XYZ file of C-alpha atoms in Angstrom:
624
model
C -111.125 77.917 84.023
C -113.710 78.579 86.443
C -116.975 77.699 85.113
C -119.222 81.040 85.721
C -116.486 82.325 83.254
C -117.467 80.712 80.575
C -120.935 81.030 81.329
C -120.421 84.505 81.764
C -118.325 84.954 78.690
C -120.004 87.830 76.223
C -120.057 86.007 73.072
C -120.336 88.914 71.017
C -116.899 90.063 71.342
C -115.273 90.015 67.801
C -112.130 90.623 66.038
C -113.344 93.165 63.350
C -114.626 95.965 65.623
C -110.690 97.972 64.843
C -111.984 99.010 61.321
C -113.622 102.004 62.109
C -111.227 103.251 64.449
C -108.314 102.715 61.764
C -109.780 104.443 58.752
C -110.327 107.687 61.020
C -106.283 107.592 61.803
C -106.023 106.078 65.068
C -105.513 108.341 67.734
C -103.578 107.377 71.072
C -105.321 105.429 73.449
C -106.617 107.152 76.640
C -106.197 105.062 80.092
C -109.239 105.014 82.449
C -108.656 107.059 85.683
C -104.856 106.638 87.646
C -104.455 103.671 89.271
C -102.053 103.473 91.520
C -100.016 99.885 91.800
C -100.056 97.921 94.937
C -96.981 98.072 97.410
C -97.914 95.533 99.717
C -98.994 92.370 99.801
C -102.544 93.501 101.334
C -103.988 94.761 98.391
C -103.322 91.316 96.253
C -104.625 89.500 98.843
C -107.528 91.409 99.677
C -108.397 91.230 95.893
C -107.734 87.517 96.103
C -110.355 87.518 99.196
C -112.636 88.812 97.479
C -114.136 85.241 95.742
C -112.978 85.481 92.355
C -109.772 84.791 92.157
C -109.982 81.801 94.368
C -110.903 78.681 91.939
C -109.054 75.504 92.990
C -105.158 75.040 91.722
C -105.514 74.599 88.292
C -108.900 77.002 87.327
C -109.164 80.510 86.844
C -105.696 80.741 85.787
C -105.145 81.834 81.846
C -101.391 80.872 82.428
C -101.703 78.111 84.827
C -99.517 80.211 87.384
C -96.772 79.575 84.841
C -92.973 81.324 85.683
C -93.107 84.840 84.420
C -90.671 87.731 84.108
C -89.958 89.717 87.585
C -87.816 92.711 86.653
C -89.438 95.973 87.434
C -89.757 99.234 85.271
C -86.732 101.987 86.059
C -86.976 104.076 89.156
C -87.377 107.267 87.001
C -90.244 106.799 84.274
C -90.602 108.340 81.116
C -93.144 111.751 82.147
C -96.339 112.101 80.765
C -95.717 114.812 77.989
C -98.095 116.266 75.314
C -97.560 114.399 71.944
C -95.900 111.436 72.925
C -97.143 108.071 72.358
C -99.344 106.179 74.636
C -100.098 109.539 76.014
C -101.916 111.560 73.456
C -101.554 112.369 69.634
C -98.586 112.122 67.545
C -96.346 110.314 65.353
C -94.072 107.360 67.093
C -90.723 107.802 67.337
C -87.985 105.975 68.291
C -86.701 108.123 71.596
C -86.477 108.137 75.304
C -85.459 105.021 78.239
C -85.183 101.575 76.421
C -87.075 99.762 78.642
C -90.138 102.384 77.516
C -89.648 100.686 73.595
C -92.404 98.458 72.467
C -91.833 96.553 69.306
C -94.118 98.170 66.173
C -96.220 94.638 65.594
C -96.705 94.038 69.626
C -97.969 97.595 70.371
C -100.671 97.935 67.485
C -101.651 94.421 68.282
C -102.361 95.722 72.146
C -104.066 99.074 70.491
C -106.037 97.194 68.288
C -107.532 94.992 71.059
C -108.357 97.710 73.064
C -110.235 99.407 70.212
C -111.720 96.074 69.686
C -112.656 95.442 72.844
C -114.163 99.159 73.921
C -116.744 98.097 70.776
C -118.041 95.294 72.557
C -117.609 95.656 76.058
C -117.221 99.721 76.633
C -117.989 99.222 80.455
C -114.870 97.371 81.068
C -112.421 100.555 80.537
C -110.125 98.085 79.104
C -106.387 100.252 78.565
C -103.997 98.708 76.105
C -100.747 99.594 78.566
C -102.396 97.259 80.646
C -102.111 94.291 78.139
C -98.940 95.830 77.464
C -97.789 95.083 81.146
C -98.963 91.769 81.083
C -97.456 91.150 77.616
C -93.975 92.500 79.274
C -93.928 89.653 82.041
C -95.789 87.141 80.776
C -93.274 87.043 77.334
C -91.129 90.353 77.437
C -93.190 91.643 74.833
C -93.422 88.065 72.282
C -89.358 88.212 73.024
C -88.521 91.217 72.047
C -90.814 91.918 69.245
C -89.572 88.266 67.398
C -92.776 88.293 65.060
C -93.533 88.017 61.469
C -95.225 90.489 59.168
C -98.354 88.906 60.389
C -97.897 89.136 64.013
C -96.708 85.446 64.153
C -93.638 84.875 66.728
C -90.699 82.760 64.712
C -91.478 79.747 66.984
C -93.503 78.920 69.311
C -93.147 80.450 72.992
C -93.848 77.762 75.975
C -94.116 77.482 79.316
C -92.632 74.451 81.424
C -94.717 71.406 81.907
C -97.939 72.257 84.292
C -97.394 68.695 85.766
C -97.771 69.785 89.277
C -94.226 70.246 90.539
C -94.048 74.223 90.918
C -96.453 74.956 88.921
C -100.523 73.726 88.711
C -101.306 70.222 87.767
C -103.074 70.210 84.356
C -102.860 67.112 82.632
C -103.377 67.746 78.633
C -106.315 69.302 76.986
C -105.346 69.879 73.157
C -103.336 66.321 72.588
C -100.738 68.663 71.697
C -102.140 70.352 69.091
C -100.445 73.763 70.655
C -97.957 72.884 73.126
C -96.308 69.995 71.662
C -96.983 67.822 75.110
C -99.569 65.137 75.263
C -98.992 64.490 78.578
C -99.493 67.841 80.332
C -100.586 71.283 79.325
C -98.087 74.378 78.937
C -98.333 78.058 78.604
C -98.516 78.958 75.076
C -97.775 82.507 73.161
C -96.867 85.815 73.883
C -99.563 86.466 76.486
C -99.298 82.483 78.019
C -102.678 81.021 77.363
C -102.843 77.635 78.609
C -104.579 75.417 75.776
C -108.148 74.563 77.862
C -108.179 78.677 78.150
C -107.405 78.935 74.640
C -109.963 76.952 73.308
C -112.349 79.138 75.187
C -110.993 82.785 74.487
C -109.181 81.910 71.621
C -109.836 84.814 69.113
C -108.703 85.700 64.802
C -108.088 89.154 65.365
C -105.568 89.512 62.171
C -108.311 88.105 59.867
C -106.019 85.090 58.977
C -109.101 82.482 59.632
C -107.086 80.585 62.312
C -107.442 81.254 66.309
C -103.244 80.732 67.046
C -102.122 81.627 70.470
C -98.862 82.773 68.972
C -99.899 85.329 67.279
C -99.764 88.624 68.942
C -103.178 90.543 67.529
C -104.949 86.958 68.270
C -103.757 86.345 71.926
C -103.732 90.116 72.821
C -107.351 90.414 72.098
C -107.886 87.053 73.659
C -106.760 88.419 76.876
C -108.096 91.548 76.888
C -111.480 89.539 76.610
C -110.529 87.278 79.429
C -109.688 90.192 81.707
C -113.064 91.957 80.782
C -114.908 88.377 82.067
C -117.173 89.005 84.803
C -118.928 92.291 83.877
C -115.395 93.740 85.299
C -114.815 97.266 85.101
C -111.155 97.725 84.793
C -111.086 101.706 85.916
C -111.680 100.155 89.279
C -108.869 99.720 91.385
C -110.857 96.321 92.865
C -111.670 94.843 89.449
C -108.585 95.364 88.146
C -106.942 93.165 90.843
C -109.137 90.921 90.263
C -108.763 90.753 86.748
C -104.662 90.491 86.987
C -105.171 87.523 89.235
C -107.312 85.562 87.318
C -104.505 85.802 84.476
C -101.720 84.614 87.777
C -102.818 83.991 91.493
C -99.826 85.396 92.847
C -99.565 88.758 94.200
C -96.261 89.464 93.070
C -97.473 88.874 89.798
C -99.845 91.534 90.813
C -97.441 93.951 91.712
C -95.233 93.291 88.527
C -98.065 93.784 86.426
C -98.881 97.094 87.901
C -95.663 98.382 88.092
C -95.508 98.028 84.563
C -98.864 99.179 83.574
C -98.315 102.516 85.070
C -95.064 102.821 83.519
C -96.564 102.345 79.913
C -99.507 104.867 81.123
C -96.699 107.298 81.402
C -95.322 106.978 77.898
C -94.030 104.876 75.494
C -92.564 104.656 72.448
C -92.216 102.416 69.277
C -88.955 100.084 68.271
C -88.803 97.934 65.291
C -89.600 94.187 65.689
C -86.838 91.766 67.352
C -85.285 95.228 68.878
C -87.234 95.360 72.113
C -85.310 94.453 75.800
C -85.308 91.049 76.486
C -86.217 90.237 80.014
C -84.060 87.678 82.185
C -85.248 86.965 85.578
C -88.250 84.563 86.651
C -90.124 83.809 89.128
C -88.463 80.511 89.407
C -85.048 82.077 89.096
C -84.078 80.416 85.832
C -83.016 81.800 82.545
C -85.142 81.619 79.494
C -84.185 78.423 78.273
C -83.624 77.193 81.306
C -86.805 75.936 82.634
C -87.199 71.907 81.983
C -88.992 70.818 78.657
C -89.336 74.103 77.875
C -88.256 75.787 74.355
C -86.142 79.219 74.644
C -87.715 82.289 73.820
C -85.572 84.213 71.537
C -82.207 83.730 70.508
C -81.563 87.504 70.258
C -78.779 88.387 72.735
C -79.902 91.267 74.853
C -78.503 94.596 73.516
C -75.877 96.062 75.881
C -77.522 99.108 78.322
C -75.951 102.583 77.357
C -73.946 102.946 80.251
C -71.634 100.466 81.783
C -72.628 96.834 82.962
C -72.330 97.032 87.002
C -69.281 94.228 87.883
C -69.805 90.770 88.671
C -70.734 89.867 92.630
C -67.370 89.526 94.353
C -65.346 90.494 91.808
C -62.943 94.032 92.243
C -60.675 95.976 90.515
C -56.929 94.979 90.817
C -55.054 97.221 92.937
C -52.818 99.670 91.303
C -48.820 98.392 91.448
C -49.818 94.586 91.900
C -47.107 92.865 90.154
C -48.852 91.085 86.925
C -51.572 93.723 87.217
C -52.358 96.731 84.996
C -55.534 98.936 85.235
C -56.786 99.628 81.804
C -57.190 103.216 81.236
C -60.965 104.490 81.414
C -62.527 104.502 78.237
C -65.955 106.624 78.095
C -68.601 104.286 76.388
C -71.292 105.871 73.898
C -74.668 104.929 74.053
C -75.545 102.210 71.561
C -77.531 103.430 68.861
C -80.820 102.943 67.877
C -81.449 101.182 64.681
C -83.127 103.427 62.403
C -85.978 101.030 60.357
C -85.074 100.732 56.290
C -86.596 102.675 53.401
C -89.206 101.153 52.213
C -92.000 101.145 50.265
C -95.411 101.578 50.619
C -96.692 98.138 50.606
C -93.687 96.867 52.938
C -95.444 99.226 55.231
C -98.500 97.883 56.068
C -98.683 95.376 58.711
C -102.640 94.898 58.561
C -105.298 95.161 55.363
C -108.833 95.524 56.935
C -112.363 95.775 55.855
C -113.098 99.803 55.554
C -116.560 99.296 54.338
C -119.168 97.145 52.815
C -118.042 94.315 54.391
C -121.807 92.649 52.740
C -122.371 93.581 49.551
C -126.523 92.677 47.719
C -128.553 93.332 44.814
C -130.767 91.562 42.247
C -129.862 89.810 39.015
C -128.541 92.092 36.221
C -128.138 94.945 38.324
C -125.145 97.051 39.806
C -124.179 97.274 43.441
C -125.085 100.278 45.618
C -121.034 100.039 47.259
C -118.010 98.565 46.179
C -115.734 97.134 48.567
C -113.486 98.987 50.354
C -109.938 98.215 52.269
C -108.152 99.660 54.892
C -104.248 99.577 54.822
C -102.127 99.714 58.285
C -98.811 100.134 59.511
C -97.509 98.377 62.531
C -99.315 101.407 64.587
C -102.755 101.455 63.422
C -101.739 104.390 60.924
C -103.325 104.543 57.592
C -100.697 104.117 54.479
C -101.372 105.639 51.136
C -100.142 104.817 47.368
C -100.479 101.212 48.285
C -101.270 98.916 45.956
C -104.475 97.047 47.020
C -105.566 93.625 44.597
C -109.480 93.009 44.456
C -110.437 89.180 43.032
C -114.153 87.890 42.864
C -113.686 84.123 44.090
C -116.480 81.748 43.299
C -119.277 80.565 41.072
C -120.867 83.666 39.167
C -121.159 85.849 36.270
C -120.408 89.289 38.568
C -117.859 91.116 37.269
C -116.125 94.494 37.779
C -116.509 97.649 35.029
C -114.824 96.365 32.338
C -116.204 92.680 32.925
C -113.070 92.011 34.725
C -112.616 89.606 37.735
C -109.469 90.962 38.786
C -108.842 94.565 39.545
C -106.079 96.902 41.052
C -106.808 99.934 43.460
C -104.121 102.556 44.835
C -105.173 103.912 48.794
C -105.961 107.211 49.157
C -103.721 109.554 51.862
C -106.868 108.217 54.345
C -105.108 103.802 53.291
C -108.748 103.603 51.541
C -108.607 101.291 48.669
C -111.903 101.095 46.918
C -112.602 98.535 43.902
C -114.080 99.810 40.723
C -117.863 99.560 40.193
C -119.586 95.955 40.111
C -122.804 94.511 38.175
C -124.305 91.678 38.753
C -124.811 88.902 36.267
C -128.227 86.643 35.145
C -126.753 84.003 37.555
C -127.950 84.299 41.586
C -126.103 82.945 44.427
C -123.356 83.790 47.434
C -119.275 84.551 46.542
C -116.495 86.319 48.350
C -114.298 89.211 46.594
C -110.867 89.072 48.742
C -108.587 91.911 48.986
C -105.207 91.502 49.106
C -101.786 94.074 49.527
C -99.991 93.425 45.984
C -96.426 91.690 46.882
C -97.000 90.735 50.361
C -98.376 87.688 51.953
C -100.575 89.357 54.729
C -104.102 88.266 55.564
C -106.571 89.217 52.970
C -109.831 91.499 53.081
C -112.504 90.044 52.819
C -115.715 90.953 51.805
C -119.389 88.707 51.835
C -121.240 89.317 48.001
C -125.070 87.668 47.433
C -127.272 88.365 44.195
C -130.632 87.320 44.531
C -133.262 86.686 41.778
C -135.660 89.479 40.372
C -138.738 89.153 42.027
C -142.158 89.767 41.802
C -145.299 89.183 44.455
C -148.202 89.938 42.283
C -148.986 87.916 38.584
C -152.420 89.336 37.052
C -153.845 88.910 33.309
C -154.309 91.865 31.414
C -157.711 91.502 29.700
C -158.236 89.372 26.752
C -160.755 86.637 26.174
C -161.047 82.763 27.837
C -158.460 80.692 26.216
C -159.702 78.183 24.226
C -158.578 75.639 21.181
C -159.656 72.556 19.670
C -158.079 69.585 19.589
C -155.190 69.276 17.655
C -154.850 72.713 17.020
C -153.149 75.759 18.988
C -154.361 78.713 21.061
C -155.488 81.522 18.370
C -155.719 84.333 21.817
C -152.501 86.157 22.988
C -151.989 85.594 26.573
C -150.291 88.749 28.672
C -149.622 88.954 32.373
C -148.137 92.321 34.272
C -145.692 91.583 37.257
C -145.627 93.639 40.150
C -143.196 93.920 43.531
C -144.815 95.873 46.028
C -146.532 97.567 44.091
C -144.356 98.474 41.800
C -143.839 97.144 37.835
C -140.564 94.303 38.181
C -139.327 93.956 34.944
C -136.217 91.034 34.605
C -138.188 88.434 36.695
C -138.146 84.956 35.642
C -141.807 83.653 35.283
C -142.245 79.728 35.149
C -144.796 78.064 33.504
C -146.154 74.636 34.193
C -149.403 72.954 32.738
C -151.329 71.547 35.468
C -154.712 69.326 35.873
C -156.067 71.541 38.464
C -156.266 74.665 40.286
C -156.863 73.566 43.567
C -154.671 70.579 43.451
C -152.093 71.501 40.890
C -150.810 68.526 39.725
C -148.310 68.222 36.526
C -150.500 67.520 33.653
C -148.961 64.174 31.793
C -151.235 65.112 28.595
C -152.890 68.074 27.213
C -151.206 71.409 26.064
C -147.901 72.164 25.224
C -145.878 74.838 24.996
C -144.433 75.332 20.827
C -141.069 76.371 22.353
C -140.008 73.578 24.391
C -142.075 71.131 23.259
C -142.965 70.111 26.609
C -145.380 71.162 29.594
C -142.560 73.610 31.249
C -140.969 76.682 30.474
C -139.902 79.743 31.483
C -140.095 83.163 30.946
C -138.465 87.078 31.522
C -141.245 89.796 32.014
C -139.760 92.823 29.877
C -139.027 96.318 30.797
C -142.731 97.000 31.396
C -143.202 94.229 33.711
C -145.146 92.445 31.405
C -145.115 89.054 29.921
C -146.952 88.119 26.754
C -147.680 84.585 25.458
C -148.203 85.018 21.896
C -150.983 83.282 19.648
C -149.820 79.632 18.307
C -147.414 79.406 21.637
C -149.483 77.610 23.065
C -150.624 73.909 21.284
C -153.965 72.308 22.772
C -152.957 68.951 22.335
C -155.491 66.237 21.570
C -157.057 65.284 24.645
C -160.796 67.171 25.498
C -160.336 68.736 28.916
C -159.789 71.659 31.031
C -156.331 72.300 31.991
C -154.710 75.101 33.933
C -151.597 77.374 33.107
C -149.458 77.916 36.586
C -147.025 81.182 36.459
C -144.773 81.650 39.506
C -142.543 84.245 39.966
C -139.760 84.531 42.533
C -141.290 86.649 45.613
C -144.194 84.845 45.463
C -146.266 85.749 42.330
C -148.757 83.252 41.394
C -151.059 83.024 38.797
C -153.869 80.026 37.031
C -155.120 80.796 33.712
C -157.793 78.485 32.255
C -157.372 76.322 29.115
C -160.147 74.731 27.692
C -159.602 72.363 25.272
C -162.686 71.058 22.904
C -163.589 68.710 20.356
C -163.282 69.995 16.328
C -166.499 71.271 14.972
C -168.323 68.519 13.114
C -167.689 68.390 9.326
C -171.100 69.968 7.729
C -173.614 67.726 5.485
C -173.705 67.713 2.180
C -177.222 69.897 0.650
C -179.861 67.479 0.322
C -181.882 69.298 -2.759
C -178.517 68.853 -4.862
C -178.722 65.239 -7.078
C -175.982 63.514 -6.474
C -174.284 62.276 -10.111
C -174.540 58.435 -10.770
C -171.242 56.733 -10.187
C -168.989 56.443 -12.938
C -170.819 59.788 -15.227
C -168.288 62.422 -15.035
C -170.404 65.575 -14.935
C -171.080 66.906 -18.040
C -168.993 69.892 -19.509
C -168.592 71.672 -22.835
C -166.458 69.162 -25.291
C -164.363 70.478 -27.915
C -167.215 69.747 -30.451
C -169.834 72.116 -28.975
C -166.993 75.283 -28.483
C -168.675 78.189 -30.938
C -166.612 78.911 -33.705
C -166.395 81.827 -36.008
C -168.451 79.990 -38.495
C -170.965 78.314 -36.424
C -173.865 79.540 -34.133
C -174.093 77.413 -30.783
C -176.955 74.959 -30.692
C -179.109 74.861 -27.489
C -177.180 71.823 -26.369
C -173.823 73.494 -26.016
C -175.106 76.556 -23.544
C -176.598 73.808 -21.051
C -174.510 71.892 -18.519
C -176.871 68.912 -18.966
C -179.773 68.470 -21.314
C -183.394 68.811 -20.706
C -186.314 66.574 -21.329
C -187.775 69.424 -23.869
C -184.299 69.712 -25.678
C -184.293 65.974 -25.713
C -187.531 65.953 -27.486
C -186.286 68.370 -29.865
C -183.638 66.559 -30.844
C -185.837 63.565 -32.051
């Protein structure tokens, strides 16, 4: 591949860009301005002249100059008529010249490409009749429509060995990983990518994860990038020369490819898979099958024309009367029917489930989601299918769940092939997961859809009033401690607060003594502001611990929130004297008290002694 290619290669170009353009019923592509084909050889060489299609054998080349197909479109095309296919609006159907047929699978793969590719590159005109002449001699349409559900042909389609003799010299770029040949490179697929092409254009335009030249939506999108290369604009007559000789440097190829494209630009129609007209004459005037080291591509005889096969060269009728000879009588033949595609149902329909909407779904912890996902389903045309059964699964590591607190949940599509899950709520737990939608009873590429909850956050902490917190040793924090948590301005209830005891506010360093919190028993924890934004620390929460010291409380909140409060821890007060103008008693005299002997009785009047809690001198001196 020449190098400016690559250079020049718009990166942006995706696979997912047909989405839109499906859910709004795809309407028939419109080709760019008439281009008429080239009759002569001037035209292919003058585009060849120009300086882009002349890299060295080898480069430049998406097929390596492998064989292709060389039979021509019918003298008479199919005229350009209001409401057929490829023209303008309308439903397919299976009608007109068979060479006009395009397999379902092949022909929405070249629509969707085009729709694709317009996204990106809407300067390059890019028509899908023009990948569907390409597709028509590169592979006679992926052999006749021989694909799987998925777009997949049965095996793969290759080219003969690009070792040089015929053909370009390109020894092998992908150890075999797509051409079975370690030796030298082959064509590979329905549109003939050679593998060092591949790994640059290569494109996952089914939504299967995997970049596979022989798959129809994948290598049809691929080349329609390739031929966009270059800034081209493909509704001029130059560029588009130029573009169908970077995929072949030969100018028959040229002409082929034209004569083709302008017969699709007249009208075409759809035929189910494995039904389309298999091509047999190459450029190197061997049979499918028959090149060397190459692996046939279909085993599908070719379905008889409607009218009689013209005799063999140099054969003739026997004369009437020979002896040994009778002419069979004439026997008028009847056109071979069409196969008419089976009843099916819904699901069997769809060849394609796509991301309608929401393809990234957010929110915060313990909240619900703005969307829900939403899936597109598609026949082989691009055309929406309804009452399709549509399975939505939340794959990963979290606590989301759908209404109901399911994880699994079944949607029908709508008459638009919208399938939308049911609501969704997030969970306490944040974090990234996928929720994959997939067709119920099929094995088509899922849906799938990027989900990511973040934490509740909060960019503001601030203490509501309340006095400096303060506690002796040994005992705990009598003040109540409450901080308000704000997001922009606004109160953010739900946001995890943590809390760390630190030695300082400047250098906040874990504190290895000091207060603890009566919860965890430790210098961490954390904590959920409540529906008013606010978080309280009640008194006795906090335990001072029993070293003297200022400490500082750190709160952090997700989104930034920071906050110190100060804790000062102090010594116990001192234990107060005893009162010095009190006597102490003598050691060993219990104080004196009434005895049983001085209680008044009835009888008795008390005696001075027994109303005094000790005796005095004077009553002493009575007593004697």
């Amino acid at each position: 591949m020449a190098p400016d290619i690559g250079r020049r290669l718009r990166r942006g170009a995706t696979s997912g860009a047909v989405v839109a353009a499906a859910v709004a019923a795809l309407a028939a592509s419109q080709a760019p301005e008439a281009i008429q084909p080239t009759t002569d050889s001037a035209g292919g060489d003058r585009a060849v002249g120009t300086g882009e299609g002349t890299p060295p054998s080898g480069e430049g080349s998406a097929t390596g100059d492998s064989p292709y197909y060389t039979e021509l479109p019918p003298l008479n095309t199919p005229p350009k008529q209001p409401g057929v296919p490829g023209t303008g609006t309308g439903p397919l159907v299976v009608t007109g010249p068979a060479e006009a047929g395009i397999p379902a699978t092949v022909l929405s793969a070249y629509k969707r490409a085009e729709q694709s590719v317009r996204s990106t590159a809407p300067g390059c005109n890019l028509p899908w009749q023009l990948l569907a002449g390409i597709g028509k001699v590169e592979s006679g349409q992926a052999s006749g429509g021989r694909v799987d559900a998925n777009g997949t042909t049965f095996r793969p389609i290759l080219g003969p060995a690009l070792n040089g003799v015929g053909f370009a010299n390109i020894s092998d770029t992908d150890d075999g990983a797509y051409d079975g040949d370690r030796v030298h490179d082959r064509a590979v697929g329905p549109m003939q990518f050679i593998p060092s092409t591949w790994a640059t254009w290569g494109q996952d335009a089914n939504g299967d994860g995997k970049k596979d030249p022989n798959n129809i939506y994948d290598a049809a999108q691929a080349a329609g990038l390739y031929l966009c290369a270059n800034d081209r604009n493909l509704a001029l007559k130059a560029d588009l020369d130029r573009a169908i000789l970077s995929y072949n440097r030969s100018t028959e190829y040229l002409n082929t490819v034209l004569s083709w494209f302008e017969y699709y630009k007249r009208g075409t129609h759809q035929v189910p898979d494995g039904t389309g007209v298999l091509p047999v004459d190459r450029s190197d005037n061997r049979r499918p099958g028959g090149l060397p080291g190459t692996t046939p591509t279909s085993s599908v005889p070719v379905s008889p024309s409607p009218t009689s096969p013209a005799p063999k060269p140099g054969s003739q009728d026997p004369k009437p009367g020979t002896p040994g000879t009778t002419k069979p009588p004439t026997v008028p033949t009847e056109p071979t029917p069409v196969p008419k595609p089976p009843v099916t149902s819904p699901a069997d329909k769809v060849a394609a489930l796509a991301v309608a909407g929401n393809r990234q779904l957010t929110t915060i912890t313990d909240s619900d989601f703005t969307g829900v996902p939403r899936a597109a389903a598609l026949d082989a045309s691009g055309e929406p299918v309804a009452r399709v059964k549509v399975r939505f699964e939340i794959v990963g590591a979290t606590d989301t769940r759908f209404a109901g607190g399911k994880t699994v949940v079944t949607a029908t599509t709508t008459s638009s092939g919208i399938a939308s899950s049911p609501a969704l709520r997030a969970g306490e737990k944040a974090g990234t997961f996928t929720i994959r939608a997939t067709v119920v009873g099929r094995t088509l590429g899922a849906a799938e859809f990027a989900v990511s909850v973040t934490e509740r956050q909060a960019d503001t902490l601030v203490r509501v009033g309340g006095d400096p917190l303060s506690a002796a040793t040994g005992t705990a924090f009598a003040q109540e401690l409450q901080v308000k948590a704000t997001d922009k301005g606004a109160l953010a209830p739900g946001v995890l607060v943590t809390a760390e005891i630190v030695t300082s506010k400047t250098d906040p360093k874990p504190a290895t003594e000091g207060p603890t919190f009566k919860s965890t028993s430790s210098r961490t924890a954390a904590f959920t502001t409540a529906t008013d934004g606010t978080l309280t620390l009640k008194a006795g929460d906090l335990l001072a611990g029993d070293k003297v010291e200022t400490y500082f409380l750190k709160l952090v909140a997700p989104g930034g929130g920071t906050l110190f409060v100060e804790l000062n821890v102090t010594a116990p007060a001192p234990t107060p004297d005893p009162d010095p103008t009190q006597e102490p008693s003598e050691p060993g005299t219990p104080e004196a008290s009434p005895s049983p002997s001085a209680s008044p009785s009835p009888s008795s009047s008390p005696s001075p002694s027994a109303t005094a809690p000790t005796a005095s001198p004077s009553a002493t001196e009575s007593k004697a």
